[in-house]
PDB file of C-alpha atoms in Angstrom:
ATOM      1  CA  MET A 257       0.000   0.000   0.000  1.00 57.00           C
ATOM      2  CA  THR A 258       1.530   3.264  -1.125  1.00 70.00           C
ATOM      3  CA  ALA A 259       1.708   6.331   1.100  1.00 67.00           C
ATOM      4  CA  GLY A 260      -0.949   8.122  -0.994  1.00 65.00           C
ATOM      5  CA  VAL A 261      -3.390   5.217  -0.786  1.00 74.00           C
ATOM      6  CA  SER A 262      -2.759   4.814   2.933  1.00 88.00           C
ATOM      7  CA  PHE A 263      -3.425   8.522   3.566  1.00 91.00           C
ATOM      8  CA  ARG A 264      -6.614   8.419   1.501  1.00 92.00           C
ATOM      9  CA  ARG A 265      -7.793   5.373   3.410  1.00 92.00           C
ATOM     10  CA  ARG A 266      -7.144   7.077   6.750  1.00 95.00           C
ATOM     11  CA  CYS A 267      -9.056  10.141   5.543  1.00 96.00           C
ATOM     12  CA  PHE A 268     -11.939   7.948   4.421  1.00 97.00           C
ATOM     13  CA  LEU A 269     -12.132   6.192   7.786  1.00 96.00           C
ATOM     14  CA  PHE A 270     -11.901   9.509   9.656  1.00 97.00           C
ATOM     15  CA  PHE A 271     -14.679  11.247   7.714  1.00 98.00           C
ATOM     16  CA  SER A 272     -16.827   8.101   7.583  1.00 97.00           C
ATOM     17  CA  GLY A 273     -16.633   7.827  11.359  1.00 97.00           C
ATOM     18  CA  TRP A 274     -17.658  11.426  11.875  1.00 96.00           C
ATOM     19  CA  TYR A 275     -20.446  11.121   9.319  1.00 97.00           C
ATOM     20  CA  THR A 276     -21.838   8.053  11.106  1.00 97.00           C
ATOM     21  CA  ILE A 277     -21.816   9.855  14.452  1.00 95.00           C
ATOM     22  CA  TRP A 278     -23.357  12.983  12.944  1.00 93.00           C
ATOM     23  CA  PHE A 279     -26.044  10.917  11.199  1.00 95.00           C
ATOM     24  CA  PHE A 280     -27.287   9.260  14.386  1.00 93.00           C
ATOM     25  CA  VAL A 281     -27.111  12.489  16.397  1.00 89.00           C
ATOM     26  CA  GLY A 282     -29.047  14.278  13.657  1.00 87.00           C
ATOM     27  CA  LEU A 283     -31.586  11.465  13.533  1.00 88.00           C
ATOM     28  CA  LEU A 284     -32.362  12.027  17.214  1.00 86.00           C
ATOM     29  CA  PHE A 285     -32.762  15.781  16.717  1.00 83.00           C
ATOM     30  CA  LEU A 286     -35.034  15.324  13.698  1.00 76.00           C
ATOM     31  CA  THR A 287     -37.143  12.612  15.312  1.00 76.00           C
ATOM     32  CA  PHE A 288     -37.773  14.479  18.554  1.00 78.00           C
ATOM     33  CA  GLY A 289     -37.827  17.993  17.110  1.00 72.00           C
ATOM     34  CA  TRP A 290     -34.972  19.262  19.275  1.00 74.00           C
ATOM     35  CA  GLN A 291     -33.562  22.698  18.560  1.00 68.00           C
ATOM     36  CA  PRO A 292     -30.302  23.028  16.572  1.00 68.00           C
ATOM     37  CA  LEU A 293     -27.092  23.128  18.563  1.00 68.00           C
ATOM     38  CA  PHE A 294     -24.837  25.135  16.258  1.00 67.00           C
ATOM     39  CA  ASN A 295     -27.087  27.710  14.606  1.00 67.00           C
ATOM     40  CA  HIS A 296     -27.938  25.329  11.726  1.00 73.00           C
ATOM     41  CA  TRP A 297     -24.316  24.541  10.920  1.00 87.00           C
ATOM     42  CA  GLU A 298     -25.099  20.895  11.736  1.00 88.00           C
ATOM     43  CA  ASP A 299     -27.136  20.590   8.517  1.00 90.00           C
ATOM     44  CA  PHE A 300     -24.234  21.934   6.474  1.00 94.00           C
ATOM     45  CA  LEU A 301     -21.778  19.611   8.236  1.00 94.00           C
ATOM     46  CA  PHE A 302     -24.037  16.616   7.642  1.00 94.00           C
ATOM     47  CA  LEU A 303     -24.157  17.187   3.876  1.00 96.00           C
ATOM     48  CA  ALA A 304     -20.507  18.252   3.662  1.00 97.00           C
ATOM     49  CA  LEU A 305     -19.364  15.097   5.472  1.00 97.00           C
ATOM     50  CA  ALA A 306     -21.537  12.954   3.194  1.00 98.00           C
ATOM     51  CA  GLY A 307     -20.059  14.665   0.146  1.00 98.00           C
ATOM     52  CA  ILE A 308     -16.476  14.195   1.344  1.00 98.00           C
ATOM     53  CA  VAL A 309     -17.048  10.510   2.140  1.00 98.00           C
ATOM     54  CA  LEU A 310     -18.517   9.978  -1.335  1.00 98.00           C
ATOM     55  CA  LEU A 311     -15.581  11.804  -2.912  1.00 97.00           C
ATOM     56  CA  LEU A 312     -13.079   9.568  -1.125  1.00 97.00           C
ATOM     57  CA  ALA A 313     -15.113   6.417  -1.819  1.00 96.00           C
ATOM     58  CA  VAL A 314     -15.212   6.792  -5.608  1.00 94.00           C
ATOM     59  CA  MET A 315     -11.635   8.045  -5.954  1.00 94.00           C
ATOM     60  CA  PRO A 316     -10.021   4.566  -6.050  1.00 91.00           C
ATOM     61  CA  TRP A 317     -12.474   3.561  -8.770  1.00 90.00           C
ATOM     62  CA  LEU A 318     -12.647   6.618 -11.015  1.00 90.00           C
ATOM     63  CA  GLY A 319      -9.186   7.925 -10.256  1.00 91.00           C
ATOM     64  CA  THR A 320      -8.210  11.079  -8.415  1.00 93.00           C
ATOM     65  CA  ALA A 321      -8.298  13.462 -11.399  1.00 94.00           C
ATOM     66  CA  ARG A 322     -11.652  12.309 -12.787  1.00 93.00           C
ATOM     67  CA  THR A 323     -13.236  12.324  -9.341  1.00 95.00           C
ATOM     68  CA  TRP A 324     -12.185  15.899  -8.635  1.00 96.00           C
ATOM     69  CA  ILE A 325     -13.255  17.085 -12.085  1.00 96.00           C
ATOM     70  CA  ALA A 326     -16.637  15.395 -11.639  1.00 97.00           C
ATOM     71  CA  PHE A 327     -17.102  17.003  -8.220  1.00 98.00           C
ATOM     72  CA  VAL A 328     -16.116  20.451  -9.476  1.00 98.00           C
ATOM     73  CA  TRP A 329     -18.490  20.069 -12.434  1.00 98.00           C
ATOM     74  CA  VAL A 330     -21.418  19.164 -10.166  1.00 98.00           C
ATOM     75  CA  ALA A 331     -20.561  21.910  -7.670  1.00 98.00           C
ATOM     76  CA  LEU A 332     -20.153  24.691 -10.239  1.00 98.00           C
ATOM     77  CA  VAL A 333     -23.203  23.879 -12.349  1.00 98.00           C
ATOM     78  CA  SER A 334     -25.544  23.164  -9.435  1.00 98.00           C
ATOM     79  CA  GLY A 335     -24.269  26.139  -7.452  1.00 98.00           C
ATOM     80  CA  GLY A 336     -24.494  28.463 -10.446  1.00 98.00           C
ATOM     81  CA  ILE A 337     -28.025  27.420 -11.388  1.00 98.00           C
ATOM     82  CA  GLU A 338     -29.225  27.484  -7.770  1.00 98.00           C
ATOM     83  CA  ALA A 339     -27.780  30.973  -7.285  1.00 97.00           C
ATOM     84  CA  LEU A 340     -29.506  32.070 -10.503  1.00 97.00           C
ATOM     85  CA  GLY A 341     -32.737  30.544  -9.259  1.00 97.00           C
ATOM     86  CA  ALA A 342     -32.544  32.259  -5.874  1.00 96.00           C
ATOM     87  CA  THR A 343     -31.997  35.660  -7.463  1.00 96.00           C
ATOM     88  CA  THR A 344     -34.158  35.509 -10.613  1.00 97.00           C
ATOM     89  CA  GLY A 345     -36.630  32.644 -10.144  1.00 97.00           C
ATOM     90  CA  ILE A 346     -35.215  30.820 -13.191  1.00 96.00           C
ATOM     91  CA  PRO A 347     -35.569  27.835 -13.594  1.00 97.00           C
ATOM     92  CA  PHE A 348     -37.189  26.724 -10.312  1.00 98.00           C
ATOM     93  CA  GLY A 349     -39.585  29.549  -9.521  1.00 97.00           C
ATOM     94  CA  HIS A 350     -39.237  32.395  -7.055  1.00 96.00           C
ATOM     95  CA  TYR A 351     -37.711  31.448  -3.695  1.00 97.00           C
ATOM     96  CA  HIS A 352     -34.964  32.503  -1.342  1.00 96.00           C
ATOM     97  CA  TYR A 353     -32.674  30.602   0.989  1.00 96.00           C
ATOM     98  CA  THR A 354     -32.645  31.092   4.745  1.00 94.00           C
ATOM     99  CA  ALA A 355     -29.894  30.476   7.290  1.00 90.00           C
ATOM    100  CA  GLY A 356     -31.351  26.995   7.839  1.00 89.00           C
ATOM    101  CA  MET A 357     -28.674  25.247   5.766  1.00 90.00           C
ATOM    102  CA  GLY A 358     -25.768  27.014   7.436  1.00 92.00           C
ATOM    103  CA  PRO A 359     -23.272  29.440   5.841  1.00 94.00           C
ATOM    104  CA  ARG A 360     -24.204  31.103   2.554  1.00 95.00           C
ATOM    105  CA  LEU A 361     -21.938  32.336  -0.201  1.00 94.00           C
ATOM    106  CA  GLY A 362     -22.588  36.029  -0.705  1.00 92.00           C
ATOM    107  CA  GLY A 363     -25.616  35.734   1.538  1.00 92.00           C
ATOM    108  CA  VAL A 364     -27.418  33.903  -1.295  1.00 95.00           C
ATOM    109  CA  LEU A 365     -26.228  30.344  -1.916  1.00 97.00           C
ATOM    110  CA  PRO A 366     -25.812  27.855   0.975  1.00 97.00           C
ATOM    111  CA  LEU A 367     -22.459  26.086   0.777  1.00 97.00           C
ATOM    112  CA  ALA A 368     -24.324  22.847   1.474  1.00 97.00           C
ATOM    113  CA  ILE A 369     -26.138  22.961  -1.882  1.00 98.00           C
ATOM    114  CA  PRO A 370     -23.293  21.642  -4.118  1.00 98.00           C
ATOM    115  CA  PHE A 371     -22.689  18.797  -1.641  1.00 98.00           C
ATOM    116  CA  ALA A 372     -26.403  17.948  -1.690  1.00 98.00           C
ATOM    117  CA  TRP A 373     -26.449  17.740  -5.485  1.00 98.00           C
ATOM    118  CA  TRP A 374     -23.273  15.628  -5.452  1.00 98.00           C
ATOM    119  CA  VAL A 375     -24.679  13.122  -2.948  1.00 98.00           C
ATOM    120  CA  VAL A 376     -28.002  12.815  -4.779  1.00 98.00           C
ATOM    121  CA  LEU A 377     -26.799  12.815  -8.367  1.00 97.00           C
ATOM    122  CA  LEU A 378     -23.576  10.808  -8.420  1.00 97.00           C
ATOM    123  CA  PRO A 379     -25.066   7.509  -7.129  1.00 96.00           C
ATOM    124  CA  LEU A 380     -27.797   7.726  -9.776  1.00 96.00           C
ATOM    125  CA  GLN A 381     -25.235   8.564 -12.434  1.00 95.00           C
ATOM    126  CA  ILE A 382     -22.766   5.751 -11.812  1.00 90.00           C
ATOM    127  CA  TYR A 383     -25.551   3.165 -11.457  1.00 90.00           C
ATOM    128  CA  ALA A 384     -27.364   4.248 -14.621  1.00 90.00           C
ATOM    129  CA  GLN A 385     -24.163   4.613 -16.607  1.00 87.00           C
ATOM    130  CA  LEU A 386     -22.946   1.121 -15.769  1.00 85.00           C
ATOM    131  CA  ARG A 387     -26.387  -0.421 -16.311  1.00 84.00           C
ATOM    132  CA  ALA A 388     -26.678   1.279 -19.691  1.00 80.00           C
ATOM    133  CA  GLY A 389     -23.339  -0.171 -20.760  1.00 69.00           C
ATOM    134  CA  GLY A 390     -22.798   2.534 -23.362  1.00 66.00           C
ATOM    135  CA  ARG A 391     -26.234   2.111 -24.962  1.00 74.00           C
ATOM    136  CA  ARG A 392     -28.289   5.213 -25.826  1.00 73.00           C
ATOM    137  CA  PRO A 393     -26.012   7.742 -24.096  1.00 76.00           C
ATOM    138  CA  TRP A 394     -28.355  10.568 -25.162  1.00 79.00           C
ATOM    139  CA  LEU A 395     -31.188   9.073 -23.089  1.00 90.00           C
ATOM    140  CA  LEU A 396     -29.214   8.416 -19.901  1.00 93.00           C
ATOM    141  CA  PRO A 397     -29.031  12.051 -18.655  1.00 96.00           C
ATOM    142  CA  VAL A 398     -32.789  12.441 -19.157  1.00 96.00           C
ATOM    143  CA  LEU A 399     -33.459   9.361 -17.016  1.00 95.00           C
ATOM    144  CA  VAL A 400     -30.977  10.407 -14.323  1.00 97.00           C
ATOM    145  CA  GLY A 401     -32.587  13.845 -14.285  1.00 97.00           C
ATOM    146  CA  PHE A 402     -36.042  12.322 -13.926  1.00 98.00           C
ATOM    147  CA  PHE A 403     -35.108  10.181 -10.918  1.00 97.00           C
ATOM    148  CA  ALA A 404     -33.275  13.104  -9.323  1.00 98.00           C
ATOM    149  CA  MET A 405     -36.488  15.104  -9.713  1.00 98.00           C
ATOM    150  CA  LEU A 406     -38.447  12.352  -7.924  1.00 97.00           C
ATOM    151  CA  ILE A 407     -36.000  12.520  -5.024  1.00 98.00           C
ATOM    152  CA  ASP A 408     -36.440  16.287  -4.824  1.00 98.00           C
ATOM    153  CA  LEU A 409     -40.226  15.865  -4.854  1.00 97.00           C
ATOM    154  CA  ALA A 410     -39.922  13.611  -1.797  1.00 97.00           C
ATOM    155  CA  LEU A 411     -37.447  15.885   0.022  1.00 97.00           C
ATOM    156  CA  GLU A 412     -39.152  19.233  -0.568  1.00 97.00           C
ATOM    157  CA  PRO A 413     -41.864  19.007   2.150  1.00 97.00           C
ATOM    158  CA  VAL A 414     -39.360  18.383   4.948  1.00 95.00           C
ATOM    159  CA  ALA A 415     -36.796  20.818   3.536  1.00 95.00           C
ATOM    160  CA  THR A 416     -39.308  23.680   3.343  1.00 96.00           C
ATOM    161  CA  GLN A 417     -42.092  22.986   5.849  1.00 94.00           C
ATOM    162  CA  LEU A 418     -39.990  21.551   8.697  1.00 91.00           C
ATOM    163  CA  ARG A 419     -36.381  22.600   8.229  1.00 90.00           C
ATOM    164  CA  GLY A 420     -37.056  25.938   6.546  1.00 92.00           C
ATOM    165  CA  TYR A 421     -34.043  25.695   4.256  1.00 94.00           C
ATOM    166  CA  TRP A 422     -35.734  27.952   1.704  1.00 96.00           C
ATOM    167  CA  VAL A 423     -38.991  29.862   1.352  1.00 96.00           C
ATOM    168  CA  TRP A 424     -41.188  29.787  -1.754  1.00 97.00           C
ATOM    169  CA  GLU A 425     -42.549  33.146  -2.842  1.00 95.00           C
ATOM    170  CA  GLN A 426     -45.201  31.489  -4.992  1.00 91.00           C
ATOM    171  CA  SER A 427     -47.527  28.658  -4.088  1.00 92.00           C
ATOM    172  CA  GLY A 428     -47.966  25.209  -5.549  1.00 95.00           C
ATOM    173  CA  PRO A 429     -49.985  22.009  -5.073  1.00 94.00           C
ATOM    174  CA  TRP A 430     -47.325  19.895  -3.328  1.00 97.00           C
ATOM    175  CA  TYR A 431     -46.837  21.353   0.162  1.00 96.00           C
ATOM    176  CA  GLY A 432     -46.794  24.805  -1.389  1.00 96.00           C
ATOM    177  CA  VAL A 433     -44.048  23.918  -3.888  1.00 97.00           C
ATOM    178  CA  PRO A 434     -44.709  25.054  -7.488  1.00 97.00           C
ATOM    179  CA  TRP A 435     -44.514  22.480 -10.254  1.00 96.00           C
ATOM    180  CA  GLN A 436     -41.963  24.686 -12.009  1.00 97.00           C
ATOM    181  CA  ASN A 437     -39.459  23.669  -9.339  1.00 97.00           C
ATOM    182  CA  PHE A 438     -39.612  20.017 -10.328  1.00 97.00           C
ATOM    183  CA  LEU A 439     -39.226  20.804 -14.006  1.00 98.00           C
ATOM    184  CA  GLY A 440     -36.255  22.981 -13.071  1.00 98.00           C
ATOM    185  CA  TRP A 441     -34.760  20.118 -11.098  1.00 98.00           C
ATOM    186  CA  TRP A 442     -35.207  17.733 -14.021  1.00 98.00           C
ATOM    187  CA  LEU A 443     -33.548  20.193 -16.383  1.00 98.00           C
ATOM    188  CA  THR A 444     -30.652  20.974 -14.026  1.00 98.00           C
ATOM    189  CA  ALA A 445     -29.994  17.332 -13.186  1.00 98.00           C
ATOM    190  CA  THR A 446     -30.103  16.418 -16.890  1.00 98.00           C
ATOM    191  CA  VAL A 447     -27.509  19.074 -17.735  1.00 98.00           C
ATOM    192  CA  ILE A 448     -25.217  17.949 -14.917  1.00 98.00           C
ATOM    193  CA  SER A 449     -25.669  14.294 -15.868  1.00 97.00           C
ATOM    194  CA  ALA A 450     -24.797  15.014 -19.499  1.00 96.00           C
ATOM    195  CA  GLY A 451     -21.492  16.478 -18.340  1.00 96.00           C
ATOM    196  CA  LEU A 452     -20.781  13.506 -16.089  1.00 95.00           C
ATOM    197  CA  VAL A 453     -21.174  10.922 -18.871  1.00 93.00           C
ATOM    198  CA  PRO A 454     -17.779  11.633 -20.495  1.00 90.00           C
ATOM    199  CA  LEU A 455     -16.160  12.439 -17.144  1.00 88.00           C
ATOM    200  CA  ILE A 456     -17.035   9.061 -15.668  1.00 84.00           C
ATOM    201  CA  GLY A 457     -16.308   7.360 -18.979  1.00 76.00           C
ATOM    202  CA  LYS A 458     -15.887   3.602 -18.843  1.00 68.00           C
ATOM    203  CA  PRO A 459     -14.418   2.638 -15.464  1.00 58.00           C
ATOM    204  CA  ARG A 460     -13.671  -0.975 -14.570  1.00 63.00           C
ATOM    205  CA  PRO A 461     -17.161  -2.160 -13.570  1.00 58.00           C
ATOM    206  CA  GLY A 462     -16.178  -5.526 -12.139  1.00 64.00           C
ATOM    207  CA  SER A 463     -13.413  -4.350  -9.838  1.00 74.00           C
ATOM    208  CA  ALA A 464     -13.526  -4.369  -6.037  1.00 76.00           C
ATOM    209  CA  ALA A 465     -13.235  -0.569  -6.101  1.00 80.00           C
ATOM    210  CA  SER A 466     -16.324  -0.400  -8.323  1.00 84.00           C
ATOM    211  CA  TRP A 467     -18.323  -2.626  -5.974  1.00 85.00           C
ATOM    212  CA  MET A 468     -17.291  -0.606  -2.929  1.00 89.00           C
ATOM    213  CA  ALA A 469     -17.941   2.757  -4.588  1.00 90.00           C
ATOM    214  CA  GLN A 470     -21.451   1.789  -5.650  1.00 90.00           C
ATOM    215  CA  ARG A 471     -22.363   0.424  -2.231  1.00 93.00           C
ATOM    216  CA  ILE A 472     -21.057   3.446  -0.330  1.00 96.00           C
ATOM    217  CA  ALA A 473     -22.656   5.896  -2.786  1.00 96.00           C
ATOM    218  CA  PHE A 474     -26.112   4.408  -2.318  1.00 96.00           C
ATOM    219  CA  LEU A 475     -25.634   3.914   1.414  1.00 97.00           C
ATOM    220  CA  LEU A 476     -24.960   7.644   1.733  1.00 97.00           C
ATOM    221  CA  LEU A 477     -27.989   8.503  -0.392  1.00 97.00           C
ATOM    222  CA  VAL A 478     -30.215   6.188   1.658  1.00 97.00           C
ATOM    223  CA  SER A 479     -28.930   7.671   4.922  1.00 97.00           C
ATOM    224  CA  VAL A 480     -29.756  11.214   3.750  1.00 96.00           C
ATOM    225  CA  LEU A 481     -33.235  10.094   2.677  1.00 97.00           C
ATOM    226  CA  ALA A 482     -33.685   8.232   5.975  1.00 95.00           C
ATOM    227  CA  SER A 483     -33.047  11.406   7.968  1.00 94.00           C
ATOM    228  CA  PHE A 484     -35.797  13.189   6.035  1.00 95.00           C
ATOM    229  CA  TRP A 485     -38.040  10.132   6.427  1.00 95.00           C
ATOM    230  CA  ALA A 486     -37.646  10.255  10.210  1.00 93.00           C
ATOM    231  CA  ALA A 487     -38.556  13.947  10.268  1.00 92.00           C
ATOM    232  CA  ALA A 488     -41.665  13.349   8.123  1.00 94.00           C
ATOM    233  CA  LEU A 489     -42.739  10.471  10.356  1.00 94.00           C
ATOM    234  CA  ALA A 490     -42.245  12.454  13.559  1.00 91.00           C
ATOM    235  CA  ASN A 491     -44.417  15.256  12.175  1.00 93.00           C
ATOM    236  CA  ALA A 492     -47.112  13.024  10.614  1.00 94.00           C
ATOM    237  CA  MET A 493     -46.554  14.339   7.086  1.00 96.00           C
ATOM    238  CA  TRP A 494     -48.206  11.295   5.549  1.00 97.00           C
ATOM    239  CA  PRO A 495     -48.137  12.134   1.799  1.00 97.00           C
ATOM    240  CA  ALA A 496     -44.507  13.238   2.123  1.00 97.00           C
ATOM    241  CA  LEU A 497     -43.747  10.113   4.154  1.00 97.00           C
ATOM    242  CA  GLY A 498     -45.209   7.953   1.403  1.00 98.00           C
ATOM    243  CA  ALA A 499     -43.069   9.654  -1.239  1.00 97.00           C
ATOM    244  CA  LEU A 500     -39.952   9.389   0.921  1.00 97.00           C
ATOM    245  CA  THR A 501     -40.626   5.713   1.588  1.00 98.00           C
ATOM    246  CA  LEU A 502     -40.830   4.954  -2.130  1.00 97.00           C
ATOM    247  CA  VAL A 503     -37.649   6.812  -3.086  1.00 97.00           C
ATOM    248  CA  THR A 504     -35.742   5.412  -0.087  1.00 97.00           C
ATOM    249  CA  LEU A 505     -36.685   1.847  -1.036  1.00 97.00           C
ATOM    250  CA  ALA A 506     -35.698   2.537  -4.643  1.00 95.00           C
ATOM    251  CA  ALA A 507     -32.341   3.971  -3.528  1.00 95.00           C
ATOM    252  CA  ALA A 508     -31.791   0.962  -1.250  1.00 95.00           C
ATOM    253  CA  TYR A 509     -32.375  -1.554  -4.053  1.00 94.00           C
ATOM    254  CA  PRO A 510     -28.803  -1.381  -5.450  1.00 91.00           C
ATOM    255  CA  LEU A 511     -27.479  -2.241  -1.975  1.00 91.00           C
ATOM    256  CA  PHE A 512     -29.068  -5.701  -2.232  1.00 88.00           C
ATOM    257  CA  SER A 513     -28.628  -6.369  -5.934  1.00 81.00           C
ATOM    258  CA  PRO A 514     -25.571  -7.392  -7.980  1.00 76.00           C
ATOM    259  CA  PRO A 515     -23.278  -4.410  -8.632  1.00 70.00           C
ATOM    260  CA  ALA A 516     -24.101  -2.579 -11.838  1.00 69.00           C
ATOM    261  CA  GLY A 517     -21.849  -3.666 -14.677  1.00 64.00           C
ATOM    262  CA  SER A 518     -20.869  -6.963 -13.011  1.00 58.00           C
ATOM    263  CA  ARG A 519     -22.606  -9.160 -15.543  1.00 49.00           C
TER     264      ARG A 519
END
């Protein structure tokens, strides 16, 4: 084991340990409705730790350079479009962020947002890309974008009604969320996914690193969804709970199925 690999492994174990602790602490706070400890920085730390763990998990599989380029691509595009949305209403509709997600860049964009997109989108991307096996690459981003939109639909009620991460300035039929938001999510996720297709390329699907990366990616996604699920259950948000249950079960499926690309 080289020094670089050993250091990366130690970093992975360190951040994974802290993420696990933070997850269970956060689960207690969400379930019992306790007040934040660190002025909402705990929500930012939760997503940042998840993003860092995912970054370190896929690095042995995709390679250091491709992993960093993929992360920067997701962060820049998602952050840029979300900042545009918060200031102009395009493409999601009119809304503004609060201090609920922790520190904000320029008082507009929460630093947690790029990590959230990374944790949601990358597991979907690597699974779909390996399952597709190079077939119909033009269709893959559209499908990834669609499933990312479904995840947002399930997360929105807790994010807005309970956690107050952002406030909608126009109303809509799903817990006050306008339908334009979901179309905006589909479009944004499709654009990001299209950029990830050549970045991810054709990694070694049958390797141990591939198996580990896929499992950790979906475990992180399921854990994020589970925290929202617990909050919806504690507050009897039954339609939202139903949506969260469906997307959580769908995200958990790859954990119990053969790794994508192993056939």
